[in-house]
PDB file of C-alpha atoms in Angstrom:
ATOM      1  CA  MET C   1       0.042   0.061   0.014  1.00 61.00           C
ATOM      2  CA  PRO C   2       1.393   3.381  -0.881  1.00 73.00           C
ATOM      3  CA  PRO C   3       2.059   6.011   1.852  1.00 80.00           C
ATOM      4  CA  ILE C   4      -0.437   8.715   2.504  1.00 86.00           C
ATOM      5  CA  SER C   5      -0.093  11.794   0.278  1.00 88.00           C
ATOM      6  CA  ARG C   6       0.837  15.218   1.744  1.00 89.00           C
ATOM      7  CA  SER C   7      -2.637  16.702   0.888  1.00 93.00           C
ATOM      8  CA  ALA C   8      -4.355  13.657   2.734  1.00 93.00           C
ATOM      9  CA  ALA C   9      -1.966  14.147   5.610  1.00 93.00           C
ATOM     10  CA  ARG C  10      -2.883  17.837   5.871  1.00 95.00           C
ATOM     11  CA  LYS C  11      -6.564  16.952   5.966  1.00 95.00           C
ATOM     12  CA  LEU C  12      -6.009  14.452   8.488  1.00 93.00           C
ATOM     13  CA  VAL C  13      -3.917  16.766  10.838  1.00 94.00           C
ATOM     14  CA  ARG C  14      -6.734  19.399  10.474  1.00 95.00           C
ATOM     15  CA  LYS C  15      -9.195  16.818  11.958  1.00 95.00           C
ATOM     16  CA  LEU C  16      -7.088  16.747  15.136  1.00 93.00           C
ATOM     17  CA  GLY C  17      -8.622  20.072  15.910  1.00 91.00           C
ATOM     18  CA  GLY C  18     -12.023  19.149  15.042  1.00 90.00           C
ATOM     19  CA  ASN C  19     -14.923  17.632  17.181  1.00 92.00           C
ATOM     20  CA  ALA C  20     -14.298  14.753  19.562  1.00 91.00           C
ATOM     21  CA  ARG C  21     -15.343  12.143  16.917  1.00 93.00           C
ATOM     22  CA  GLU C  22     -13.236  13.713  14.131  1.00 94.00           C
ATOM     23  CA  ARG C  23     -10.349  13.905  16.503  1.00 93.00           C
ATOM     24  CA  LYS C  24     -10.799  10.368  17.663  1.00 92.00           C
ATOM     25  CA  GLN C  25     -10.863   8.931  14.017  1.00 94.00           C
ATOM     26  CA  ALA C  26      -7.861  11.133  12.965  1.00 94.00           C
ATOM     27  CA  LEU C  27      -5.767  10.003  16.027  1.00 93.00           C
ATOM     28  CA  GLU C  28      -6.581   6.256  15.330  1.00 92.00           C
ATOM     29  CA  LEU C  29      -5.569   6.632  11.665  1.00 91.00           C
ATOM     30  CA  ILE C  30      -2.383   8.728  12.564  1.00 92.00           C
ATOM     31  CA  ALA C  31      -1.324   6.155  15.102  1.00 90.00           C
ATOM     32  CA  SER C  32      -1.924   3.278  12.673  1.00 88.00           C
ATOM     33  CA  LEU C  33       0.077   5.217  10.012  1.00 87.00           C
ATOM     34  CA  CYS C  34       2.880   5.631  12.367  1.00 84.00           C
ATOM     35  CA  ASP C  35       2.959   2.033  13.783  1.00 78.00           C
ATOM     36  CA  LEU C  36       6.465   0.792  13.585  1.00 61.00           C
ATOM     37  CA  THR C  37       5.283  -2.739  12.688  1.00 57.00           C
ATOM     38  CA  GLY C  38       2.877  -1.686   9.949  1.00 60.00           C
ATOM     39  CA  GLY C  39       3.433  -1.443   6.314  1.00 54.00           C
ATOM     40  CA  LEU C  40       2.714   2.423   5.877  1.00 57.00           C
ATOM     41  CA  ARG C  41       5.641   3.687   7.813  1.00 60.00           C
ATOM     42  CA  ASP C  42       6.584   5.710   4.714  1.00 81.00           C
ATOM     43  CA  SER C  43       3.707   7.965   5.659  1.00 87.00           C
ATOM     44  CA  ARG C  44       5.473   9.424   8.690  1.00 88.00           C
ATOM     45  CA  PRO C  45       7.332  11.986   6.475  1.00 89.00           C
ATOM     46  CA  SER C  46       4.026  13.310   5.005  1.00 90.00           C
ATOM     47  CA  LEU C  47       2.444  13.443   8.472  1.00 92.00           C
ATOM     48  CA  ALA C  48       5.359  15.330   9.914  1.00 91.00           C
ATOM     49  CA  ALA C  49       5.388  17.720   6.958  1.00 93.00           C
ATOM     50  CA  ALA C  50       1.760  18.231   7.329  1.00 94.00           C
ATOM     51  CA  GLY C  51       2.251  19.611  10.922  1.00 94.00           C
ATOM     52  CA  ALA C  52       1.101  16.515  12.881  1.00 95.00           C
ATOM     53  CA  ILE C  53       3.660  16.807  15.590  1.00 96.00           C
ATOM     54  CA  ASP C  54       2.514  19.984  17.343  1.00 96.00           C
ATOM     55  CA  PRO C  55      -1.173  19.009  17.676  1.00 96.00           C
ATOM     56  CA  LEU C  56      -0.171  15.605  18.946  1.00 96.00           C
ATOM     57  CA  VAL C  57       1.945  17.121  21.673  1.00 97.00           C
ATOM     58  CA  GLN C  58      -0.918  19.267  22.666  1.00 96.00           C
ATOM     59  CA  LEU C  59      -3.118  16.302  23.002  1.00 95.00           C
ATOM     60  CA  LEU C  60      -0.703  14.946  25.819  1.00 95.00           C
ATOM     61  CA  ARG C  61      -1.699  17.961  28.009  1.00 93.00           C
ATOM     62  CA  VAL C  62      -3.281  17.566  31.538  1.00 87.00           C
ATOM     63  CA  GLY C  63      -6.921  17.230  31.290  1.00 90.00           C
ATOM     64  CA  ILE C  64      -7.132  15.512  28.053  1.00 91.00           C
ATOM     65  CA  PRO C  65      -8.909  12.139  28.199  1.00 92.00           C
ATOM     66  CA  ALA C  66      -6.598   9.243  28.710  1.00 93.00           C
ATOM     67  CA  GLU C  67      -7.691   7.471  25.537  1.00 93.00           C
ATOM     68  CA  VAL C  68      -6.843  10.649  23.599  1.00 94.00           C
ATOM     69  CA  GLN C  69      -3.429  10.921  25.386  1.00 95.00           C
ATOM     70  CA  SER C  70      -2.751   7.217  24.699  1.00 95.00           C
ATOM     71  CA  LYS C  71      -3.239   7.561  21.002  1.00 95.00           C
ATOM     72  CA  ALA C  72      -1.309  10.789  20.834  1.00 96.00           C
ATOM     73  CA  ALA C  73       1.582   9.028  22.764  1.00 96.00           C
ATOM     74  CA  GLU C  74       1.444   6.038  20.395  1.00 94.00           C
ATOM     75  CA  ALA C  75       1.551   8.206  17.285  1.00 94.00           C
ATOM     76  CA  LEU C  76       4.518  10.286  18.640  1.00 95.00           C
ATOM     77  CA  GLY C  77       6.213   7.016  19.409  1.00 93.00           C
ATOM     78  CA  GLY C  78       5.923   5.983  15.860  1.00 90.00           C
ATOM     79  CA  LEU C  79       6.980   9.471  14.577  1.00 92.00           C
ATOM     80  CA  ALA C  80       9.930   9.523  16.910  1.00 90.00           C
ATOM     81  CA  ASP C  81      11.606   6.744  14.964  1.00 81.00           C
ATOM     82  CA  TYR C  82      11.262   9.195  11.985  1.00 84.00           C
ATOM     83  CA  ASP C  83      12.391  12.359  13.569  1.00 88.00           C
ATOM     84  CA  ALA C  84      13.109  12.447  17.317  1.00 92.00           C
ATOM     85  CA  ALA C  85      14.740  15.733  17.447  1.00 93.00           C
ATOM     86  CA  ILE C  86      11.640  17.643  15.952  1.00 94.00           C
ATOM     87  CA  ILE C  87       9.335  15.931  18.473  1.00 96.00           C
ATOM     88  CA  ALA C  88      11.557  16.919  21.413  1.00 96.00           C
ATOM     89  CA  ALA C  89      11.787  20.453  20.009  1.00 96.00           C
ATOM     90  CA  ALA C  90       7.937  20.575  19.905  1.00 96.00           C
ATOM     91  CA  GLY C  91       8.073  19.936  23.774  1.00 96.00           C
ATOM     92  CA  ALA C  92       6.716  16.355  23.873  1.00 97.00           C
ATOM     93  CA  ILE C  93       9.293  15.055  26.534  1.00 96.00           C
ATOM     94  CA  PRO C  94       7.768  16.820  29.609  1.00 96.00           C
ATOM     95  CA  PRO C  95       4.093  15.844  29.044  1.00 96.00           C
ATOM     96  CA  LEU C  96       5.266  12.256  28.114  1.00 96.00           C
ATOM     97  CA  VAL C  97       7.338  12.075  31.432  1.00 94.00           C
ATOM     98  CA  GLN C  98       4.256  13.518  33.320  1.00 93.00           C
ATOM     99  CA  LEU C  99       2.032  10.559  31.830  1.00 94.00           C
ATOM    100  CA  LEU C 100       4.458   8.136  33.638  1.00 90.00           C
ATOM    101  CA  GLY C 101       3.320   9.535  36.941  1.00 87.00           C
ATOM    102  CA  PRO C 102       0.442   8.494  39.223  1.00 86.00           C
ATOM    103  CA  GLY C 103      -3.041   9.002  37.880  1.00 86.00           C
ATOM    104  CA  SER C 104      -2.269   7.480  34.422  1.00 88.00           C
ATOM    105  CA  THR C 105      -3.464   4.092  33.129  1.00 90.00           C
ATOM    106  CA  ALA C 106      -1.182   1.137  32.615  1.00 90.00           C
ATOM    107  CA  GLU C 107      -1.729   1.526  28.913  1.00 93.00           C
ATOM    108  CA  LEU C 108      -0.795   5.128  28.965  1.00 93.00           C
ATOM    109  CA  HIS C 109       2.338   4.434  31.022  1.00 91.00           C
ATOM    110  CA  GLU C 110       3.385   1.879  28.448  1.00 93.00           C
ATOM    111  CA  LEU C 111       2.797   3.985  25.466  1.00 94.00           C
ATOM    112  CA  ALA C 112       4.415   7.008  27.105  1.00 94.00           C
ATOM    113  CA  ALA C 113       7.413   4.907  28.011  1.00 92.00           C
ATOM    114  CA  ALA C 114       7.597   3.504  24.461  1.00 92.00           C
ATOM    115  CA  ALA C 115       7.540   6.964  22.929  1.00 94.00           C
ATOM    116  CA  LEU C 116      10.327   8.114  25.392  1.00 94.00           C
ATOM    117  CA  MET C 117      12.305   5.066  24.503  1.00 93.00           C
ATOM    118  CA  ASN C 118      12.132   5.936  20.918  1.00 92.00           C
ATOM    119  CA  LEU C 119      12.907   9.630  21.540  1.00 94.00           C
ATOM    120  CA  ALA C 120      15.894   8.436  23.424  1.00 92.00           C
ATOM    121  CA  GLU C 121      17.495   7.102  20.504  1.00 91.00           C
ATOM    122  CA  ASN C 122      18.683  10.584  19.799  1.00 89.00           C
ATOM    123  CA  ALA C 123      21.620  11.373  22.252  1.00 89.00           C
ATOM    124  CA  ASP C 124      20.499  14.923  22.810  1.00 90.00           C
ATOM    125  CA  ASN C 125      17.071  13.790  24.040  1.00 90.00           C
ATOM    126  CA  GLN C 126      18.600  11.526  26.499  1.00 89.00           C
ATOM    127  CA  VAL C 127      19.643  14.348  28.475  1.00 87.00           C
ATOM    128  CA  THR C 128      16.394  16.086  28.130  1.00 89.00           C
ATOM    129  CA  ILE C 129      14.524  12.967  29.185  1.00 90.00           C
ATOM    130  CA  THR C 130      16.761  12.626  32.260  1.00 87.00           C
ATOM    131  CA  ALA C 131      16.480  16.211  33.108  1.00 86.00           C
ATOM    132  CA  ALA C 132      12.682  15.896  32.888  1.00 84.00           C
ATOM    133  CA  GLY C 133      12.743  13.334  35.648  1.00 83.00           C
ATOM    134  CA  ALA C 134      11.780  10.240  33.571  1.00 76.00           C
ATOM    135  CA  ILE C 135      14.192   7.863  35.445  1.00 73.00           C
ATOM    136  CA  PRO C 136      12.331   7.348  38.791  1.00 66.00           C
ATOM    137  CA  PRO C 137       8.959   6.893  37.136  1.00 56.00           C
ATOM    138  CA  GLN C 138      10.375   4.385  34.512  1.00 54.00           C
ATOM    139  CA  VAL C 139      11.862   2.437  37.436  1.00 53.00           C
ATOM    140  CA  LYS C 140       8.466   2.186  39.019  1.00 50.00           C
ATOM    141  CA  VAL C 141       6.485   1.174  35.856  1.00 49.00           C
ATOM    142  CA  PRO C 142       7.119  -2.541  36.238  1.00 48.00           C
ATOM    143  CA  SER C 143       5.487  -2.515  39.775  1.00 47.00           C
ATOM    144  CA  LEU C 144       2.134  -1.779  37.856  1.00 47.00           C
ATOM    145  CA  ASP C 145       2.022  -5.423  36.774  1.00 48.00           C
ATOM    146  CA  PRO C 146       0.995  -7.630  39.572  1.00 51.00           C
ATOM    147  CA  ASP C 147       2.888 -10.541  38.184  1.00 54.00           C
ATOM    148  CA  MET C 148       6.150  -8.645  38.457  1.00 46.00           C
ATOM    149  CA  ASP C 149       5.896  -8.215  42.300  1.00 45.00           C
TER     150      ASP C 149
END
């Protein structure tokens, strides 16, 4: 299957600012297009060029529903494999670290941790991730699994 076109990517990114239904549909599609195991990884440049990163980072904010934050973290994790520096420059690291803290679901912890792991492939981002306080919450994440205790 061919990658998404830039014009289709722009339309999809615009839907991130739409009503809840449009945003949910757009997030699900963007997350699947950014899936590192999927066959559409070539869509990531179109999505990044269409401006997907900034709205995805905004969807990580406190007060956004956890299911929306999860999809945004998932999409950013996939995009991080494409260009981690741009995602970090957009301010994704502090909210991703915040999602590792108490009050987040186990799924959200997992997706935020995966996104941070992908962002950490960039050496500069490693410093930012550490400075944002990611190490202590990352160490505690396994304790969320009752089988790990």
